[in-house]
mmCIF file of C-alpha atoms and ligand atoms in Angstrom:
data_model
loop_
_atom_site.group_PDB
_atom_site.id
_atom_site.type_symbol
_atom_site.label_atom_id
_atom_site.label_comp_id
_atom_site.label_asym_id
_atom_site.label_seq_id
_atom_site.Cartn_x
_atom_site.Cartn_y
_atom_site.Cartn_z
ATOM 1 C CA MET A 1 279.481 -32.659 25.992
ATOM 2 C CA SER A 2 280.390 -29.191 27.213
ATOM 3 C CA THR A 3 283.189 -27.094 25.751
ATOM 4 C CA VAL A 4 286.366 -26.161 27.623
ATOM 5 C CA HIS A 5 287.677 -22.758 26.611
ATOM 6 C CA VAL A 6 291.322 -22.035 27.482
ATOM 7 C CA PHE A 7 292.154 -18.362 27.163
ATOM 8 C CA GLU A 8 295.536 -17.801 25.540
ATOM 9 C CA HIS A 9 295.271 -14.016 25.579
ATOM 10 C CA PRO A 10 298.753 -12.578 26.289
ATOM 11 C CA LEU A 11 297.541 -10.258 29.039
ATOM 12 C CA ILE A 12 295.838 -13.126 30.851
ATOM 13 C CA GLN A 13 298.887 -15.384 30.488
ATOM 14 C CA HIS A 14 301.279 -12.661 31.655
ATOM 15 C CA LYS A 15 299.231 -11.916 34.763
ATOM 16 C CA LEU A 16 298.830 -15.623 35.463
ATOM 17 C CA SER A 17 302.620 -16.078 35.479
ATOM 18 C CA ILE A 18 302.891 -13.491 38.276
ATOM 19 C CA LEU A 19 299.933 -14.997 40.117
ATOM 20 C CA ARG A 20 301.591 -18.425 40.236
ATOM 21 C CA ASP A 21 304.849 -17.044 41.669
ATOM 22 C CA LYS A 22 305.177 -17.980 45.344
ATOM 23 C CA THR A 23 306.890 -14.651 46.088
ATOM 24 C CA THR A 24 303.905 -12.570 44.892
ATOM 25 C CA SER A 25 302.460 -10.592 47.817
ATOM 26 C CA VAL A 26 298.881 -10.913 49.066
ATOM 27 C CA LYS A 27 298.115 -7.397 47.811
ATOM 28 C CA GLU A 28 299.409 -8.119 44.322
ATOM 29 C CA PHE A 29 297.816 -11.580 44.249
ATOM 30 C CA ARG A 30 294.404 -10.142 45.124
ATOM 31 C CA GLU A 31 294.723 -7.408 42.499
ATOM 32 C CA LEU A 32 295.781 -9.922 39.837
ATOM 33 C CA VAL A 33 292.856 -12.246 40.563
ATOM 34 C CA GLY A 34 290.508 -9.292 40.002
ATOM 35 C CA GLU A 35 292.261 -8.226 36.812
ATOM 36 C CA ILE A 36 292.332 -11.744 35.373
ATOM 37 C CA ALA A 37 288.646 -12.179 36.209
ATOM 38 C CA MET A 38 287.884 -8.976 34.333
ATOM 39 C CA LEU A 39 289.784 -10.094 31.242
ATOM 40 C CA MET A 40 288.274 -13.574 31.381
ATOM 41 C CA CYS A 41 284.787 -12.103 31.751
ATOM 42 C CA PHE A 42 285.346 -10.194 28.530
ATOM 43 C CA GLU A 43 286.194 -13.451 26.716
ATOM 44 C CA ALA A 44 283.599 -15.640 28.433
ATOM 45 C CA THR A 45 280.699 -13.393 27.445
ATOM 46 C CA ARG A 46 281.521 -13.263 23.718
ATOM 47 C CA ASP A 47 278.438 -15.266 22.792
ATOM 48 C CA LEU A 48 275.853 -13.178 24.667
ATOM 49 C CA PRO A 49 273.029 -12.270 22.289
ATOM 50 C CA LEU A 50 272.580 -8.699 21.096
ATOM 51 C CA GLU A 51 269.501 -6.866 19.855
ATOM 52 C CA ASP A 52 269.232 -3.880 17.531
ATOM 53 C CA VAL A 53 268.361 -0.521 19.075
ATOM 54 C CA ALA A 54 268.032 2.942 17.592
ATOM 55 C CA VAL A 55 269.788 5.589 19.689
ATOM 56 C CA GLU A 56 269.361 9.302 19.175
ATOM 57 C CA THR A 57 272.789 10.916 19.338
ATOM 58 C CA PRO A 58 273.005 14.735 19.429
ATOM 59 C CA VAL A 59 273.547 14.504 15.649
ATOM 60 C CA ALA A 60 271.372 11.714 14.223
ATOM 61 C CA THR A 61 269.973 8.235 14.777
ATOM 62 C CA ALA A 62 272.622 5.578 15.373
ATOM 63 C CA HIS A 63 271.751 1.943 14.785
ATOM 64 C CA CYS A 64 273.359 0.166 17.730
ATOM 65 C CA ARG A 65 273.267 -3.185 19.470
ATOM 66 C CA ARG A 66 272.644 -3.897 23.148
ATOM 67 C CA LEU A 67 272.665 -7.027 25.241
ATOM 68 C CA ALA A 68 269.383 -8.832 24.734
ATOM 69 C CA GLY A 69 267.444 -11.453 26.579
ATOM 70 C CA LYS A 70 268.525 -13.059 29.790
ATOM 71 C CA LYS A 71 269.932 -11.099 32.679
ATOM 72 C CA LEU A 72 273.174 -12.193 34.283
ATOM 73 C CA ALA A 73 274.242 -13.276 37.725
ATOM 74 C CA VAL A 74 277.735 -13.887 39.025
ATOM 75 C CA VAL A 75 277.989 -16.597 41.676
ATOM 76 C CA PRO A 76 281.292 -16.874 43.544
ATOM 77 C CA ILE A 77 282.108 -19.999 45.503
ATOM 78 C CA LEU A 78 283.291 -18.783 48.920
ATOM 79 C CA ARG A 79 285.854 -17.914 49.846
ATOM 80 C CA ALA A 80 288.250 -17.709 46.945
ATOM 81 C CA GLY A 81 285.567 -16.941 44.325
ATOM 82 C CA LEU A 82 284.990 -13.601 46.076
ATOM 83 C CA GLY A 83 288.310 -12.429 44.674
ATOM 84 C CA MET A 84 286.859 -12.597 41.153
ATOM 85 C CA VAL A 85 283.592 -10.720 41.803
ATOM 86 C CA ASP A 86 284.795 -7.117 41.518
ATOM 87 C CA GLY A 87 286.433 -7.814 38.164
ATOM 88 C CA MET A 88 283.257 -9.427 36.888
ATOM 89 C CA VAL A 89 280.888 -6.660 37.988
ATOM 90 C CA ALA A 90 283.266 -4.023 36.633
ATOM 91 C CA MET A 91 282.513 -5.581 33.227
ATOM 92 C CA ILE A 92 278.816 -6.328 33.894
ATOM 93 C CA PRO A 93 277.632 -3.634 36.335
ATOM 94 C CA SER A 94 273.990 -4.743 36.236
ATOM 95 C CA ALA A 95 274.766 -8.357 37.164
ATOM 96 C CA LYS A 96 273.337 -9.603 40.452
ATOM 97 C CA VAL A 97 275.611 -11.556 42.772
ATOM 98 C CA GLY A 98 274.670 -14.782 44.561
ATOM 99 C CA HIS A 99 276.955 -16.546 47.026
ATOM 100 C CA ILE A 100 277.619 -20.213 47.631
ATOM 101 C CA GLY A 101 279.687 -21.104 50.683
ATOM 102 C CA LEU A 102 281.542 -24.389 50.362
ATOM 103 C CA TYR A 103 284.703 -25.772 51.849
ATOM 104 C CA ARG A 104 286.523 -28.998 51.148
ATOM 105 C CA ASP A 105 286.604 -31.413 54.039
ATOM 106 C CA PRO A 106 290.361 -31.863 54.412
ATOM 107 C CA SER A 107 290.138 -35.630 54.937
ATOM 108 C CA THR A 108 287.502 -36.594 52.349
ATOM 109 C CA LEU A 109 288.012 -33.581 49.970
ATOM 110 C CA GLU A 110 284.178 -33.579 49.706
ATOM 111 C CA PRO A 111 282.506 -30.133 49.499
ATOM 112 C CA VAL A 112 280.490 -29.064 52.550
ATOM 113 C CA LYS A 113 277.845 -26.314 52.034
ATOM 114 C CA TYR A 114 277.649 -23.579 54.684
ATOM 115 C CA TYR A 115 275.956 -20.704 52.796
ATOM 116 C CA PHE A 116 273.580 -20.257 49.837
ATOM 117 C CA LYS A 117 272.013 -16.864 49.055
ATOM 118 C CA MET A 118 270.754 -16.003 45.560
ATOM 119 C CA PRO A 119 268.901 -13.097 43.957
ATOM 120 C CA PRO A 120 265.137 -13.890 44.000
ATOM 121 C CA ASP A 121 264.901 -14.229 40.196
ATOM 122 C CA ILE A 122 268.004 -16.407 39.868
ATOM 123 C CA GLU A 123 266.196 -19.034 37.757
ATOM 124 C CA GLU A 124 265.657 -16.414 35.012
ATOM 125 C CA ARG A 125 269.325 -15.487 34.852
ATOM 126 C CA GLU A 126 272.348 -16.662 32.930
ATOM 127 C CA VAL A 127 274.701 -17.623 35.760
ATOM 128 C CA ILE A 128 278.491 -17.454 35.725
ATOM 129 C CA VAL A 129 279.983 -19.452 38.599
ATOM 130 C CA VAL A 130 283.414 -18.129 39.572
ATOM 131 C CA ASP A 131 286.143 -19.813 41.594
ATOM 132 C CA PRO A 132 289.873 -19.467 40.873
ATOM 133 C CA MET A 133 290.529 -23.222 41.212
ATOM 134 C CA LEU A 134 288.861 -26.291 39.672
ATOM 135 C CA ALA A 135 290.789 -29.126 41.337
ATOM 136 C CA THR A 136 288.859 -32.368 41.924
ATOM 137 C CA GLY A 137 285.818 -30.465 40.673
ATOM 138 C CA GLY A 138 283.872 -31.385 43.802
ATOM 139 C CA SER A 139 283.124 -27.800 44.850
ATOM 140 C CA ALA A 140 282.099 -26.511 41.418
ATOM 141 C CA ILE A 141 280.043 -29.634 40.642
ATOM 142 C CA ALA A 142 278.156 -29.242 43.924
ATOM 143 C CA ALA A 143 277.695 -25.502 43.343
ATOM 144 C CA VAL A 144 276.220 -26.127 39.890
ATOM 145 C CA GLN A 145 273.909 -28.788 41.339
ATOM 146 C CA PHE A 146 272.667 -26.378 44.048
ATOM 147 C CA LEU A 147 271.952 -23.810 41.325
ATOM 148 C CA LYS A 148 270.110 -26.358 39.185
ATOM 149 C CA ASP A 149 268.093 -27.391 42.256
ATOM 150 C CA ALA A 150 267.159 -23.696 42.614
ATOM 151 C CA GLY A 151 265.802 -23.746 39.032
ATOM 152 C CA VAL A 152 268.743 -22.215 37.135
ATOM 153 C CA ARG A 153 269.013 -23.570 33.578
ATOM 154 C CA HIS A 154 271.854 -21.615 32.004
ATOM 155 C CA ILE A 155 275.170 -21.940 33.823
ATOM 156 C CA ARG A 156 278.811 -21.474 32.815
ATOM 157 C CA CYS A 157 281.857 -21.845 35.052
ATOM 158 C CA MET A 158 284.944 -19.657 35.123
ATOM 159 C CA HIS A 159 288.180 -20.739 36.801
ATOM 160 C CA ILE A 160 291.653 -19.290 36.577
ATOM 161 C CA ILE A 161 293.358 -22.715 36.809
ATOM 162 C CA ALA A 162 291.828 -26.150 36.285
ATOM 163 C CA ALA A 163 293.166 -29.671 36.672
ATOM 164 C CA PRO A 164 292.286 -32.214 33.969
ATOM 165 C CA GLU A 165 290.654 -34.346 36.681
ATOM 166 C CA GLY A 166 288.304 -31.509 37.635
ATOM 167 C CA VAL A 167 287.408 -30.705 34.050
ATOM 168 C CA GLN A 168 286.620 -34.360 33.344
ATOM 169 C CA ALA A 169 284.505 -34.682 36.480
ATOM 170 C CA MET A 170 282.576 -31.491 35.699
ATOM 171 C CA GLN A 171 281.940 -32.556 32.107
ATOM 172 C CA LYS A 172 280.652 -35.901 33.321
ATOM 173 C CA ALA A 173 278.426 -34.444 36.053
ATOM 174 C CA HIS A 174 277.178 -31.423 34.098
ATOM 175 C CA PRO A 175 277.681 -31.892 30.342
ATOM 176 C CA ASP A 176 275.572 -28.780 29.685
ATOM 177 C CA VAL A 177 277.947 -26.409 31.532
ATOM 178 C CA ASP A 178 280.739 -24.782 29.536
ATOM 179 C CA ILE A 179 284.039 -24.244 31.348
ATOM 180 C CA PHE A 180 286.273 -21.192 30.877
ATOM 181 C CA VAL A 181 289.839 -21.312 32.186
ATOM 182 C CA ALA A 182 293.074 -19.342 31.863
ATOM 183 C CA ALA A 183 295.160 -22.517 32.247
ATOM 184 C CA LEU A 184 294.663 -26.254 32.176
ATOM 185 C CA ASP A 185 297.419 -27.648 34.403
ATOM 186 C CA GLU A 186 299.088 -31.070 34.577
ATOM 187 C CA ARG A 187 297.410 -32.921 37.441
ATOM 188 C CA LEU A 188 296.383 -33.050 41.096
ATOM 189 C CA ASN A 189 298.782 -34.065 43.851
ATOM 190 C CA ASP A 190 297.909 -36.431 46.712
ATOM 191 C CA HIS A 191 296.428 -33.556 48.730
ATOM 192 C CA GLY A 192 294.092 -32.491 45.941
ATOM 193 C CA TYR A 193 296.208 -29.483 45.014
ATOM 194 C CA ILE A 194 296.697 -28.511 41.387
ATOM 195 C CA VAL A 195 300.239 -29.068 40.023
ATOM 196 C CA PRO A 196 301.892 -26.715 39.311
ATOM 197 C CA GLY A 197 298.894 -24.507 40.235
ATOM 198 C CA LEU A 198 299.390 -21.550 42.543
ATOM 199 C CA GLY A 199 298.844 -23.043 45.995
ATOM 200 C CA ASP A 200 295.796 -22.280 48.111
ATOM 201 C CA ALA A 201 293.907 -19.520 46.321
ATOM 202 C CA GLY A 202 291.778 -18.530 49.338
ATOM 203 C CA ASP A 203 294.789 -18.227 51.632
ATOM 204 C CA ARG A 204 296.721 -16.219 49.060
ATOM 205 C CA ILE A 205 293.811 -13.817 48.397
ATOM 206 C CA PHE A 206 292.988 -13.232 52.048
ATOM 207 C CA GLY A 207 296.441 -13.663 53.604
ATOM 208 C CA THR A 208 295.313 -16.426 55.941
ATOM 209 C CA LYS A 209 298.500 -18.457 55.824
HETATM 210 C C1 LIG B 1 289.322 -24.170 47.081
HETATM 211 C C2 LIG B 1 288.977 -23.458 45.801
HETATM 212 C C3 LIG B 1 287.778 -24.222 45.317
HETATM 213 C C4 LIG B 1 288.086 -25.614 45.751
HETATM 214 C C5 LIG B 1 288.567 -26.387 44.571
HETATM 215 O O1 LIG B 1 288.490 -23.781 48.098
HETATM 216 O O2 LIG B 1 288.729 -22.097 45.977
HETATM 217 O O3 LIG B 1 286.565 -23.787 45.856
HETATM 218 O O4 LIG B 1 289.122 -25.541 46.719
HETATM 219 O O5 LIG B 1 288.769 -27.713 44.912
HETATM 220 P P1 LIG B 1 287.866 -28.886 44.352
HETATM 221 O O6 LIG B 1 287.726 -28.658 42.884
HETATM 222 O O7 LIG B 1 288.672 -30.107 44.677
HETATM 223 O O8 LIG B 1 286.550 -28.858 45.061
HETATM 224 P P2 LIG B 1 288.685 -24.274 49.602
HETATM 225 O O9 LIG B 1 287.876 -25.506 49.830
HETATM 226 O O10 LIG B 1 290.142 -24.353 49.918
HETATM 227 O O11 LIG B 1 287.985 -23.146 50.434
HETATM 228 P P3 LIG B 1 288.342 -21.575 50.542
HETATM 229 O O12 LIG B 1 287.999 -20.939 49.210
HETATM 230 O O13 LIG B 1 287.438 -21.108 51.627
HETATM 231 O O14 LIG B 1 289.796 -21.418 50.861
HETATM 232 N N1 LIG B 2 292.145 -25.314 46.055
HETATM 233 C C1 LIG B 2 293.132 -24.410 45.955
HETATM 234 O O1 LIG B 2 293.022 -23.286 46.457
HETATM 235 N N2 LIG B 2 294.241 -24.763 45.290
HETATM 236 C C2 LIG B 2 294.398 -25.962 44.730
HETATM 237 O O2 LIG B 2 295.440 -26.231 44.111
HETATM 238 C C3 LIG B 2 293.359 -26.903 44.847
HETATM 239 C C4 LIG B 2 292.230 -26.539 45.510
#
């Protein structure tokens, strides 16, 4: 079974409290999503392997460590996942970015794919899927499946807020995929929204409502 990591870091929790507030402006909301993504990226990459390297400083040889092995890719689920990309690549500038376009059919809540574009060597990369919300889990589960179908073997998911229903569904569908969240909320409402959540992440990032 996969592991669910809930980040209790005070900076993440503080920013999340402002993010949830319905009076927070689009500008501030967008900035906060980026900042939280950056802080979460820091925590979610703790286990990346390092290798020893010798670096010549102007003074002497320093025995240092650098990231080893697999290269990384960040894969946002459109639209709302886009809000997390800048924060992620600020932390991992060499990461490639793939995009998966999905929306939830409002009547069935099933994810519908409208875009899929990956770096050519995506199957060799450690992939971090980003989307602020894990609600029913339908979108993230489908995104992970599309990545697996493309040959990707190492995937982790990062969400700002998750519902227990979404976490359970993801763990059942993809027990090999670890989940990183800033908050695990109470439940979903009848419209598939996370309670208390923060509302519609895409609309709040892009100002479309
Ligand atoms: C939201 C959110 C997730 C999805 C989560 O996207 O950004 O992708 O819902 O719900 P789920 O876990 O039940 O699938 P939405 O479908 O509203 O599209 P948008 O990002 O374009 O606004
Ligand atoms: N998508 C959102 O943007 N918010 C929710 O609460 C659930 C799905």
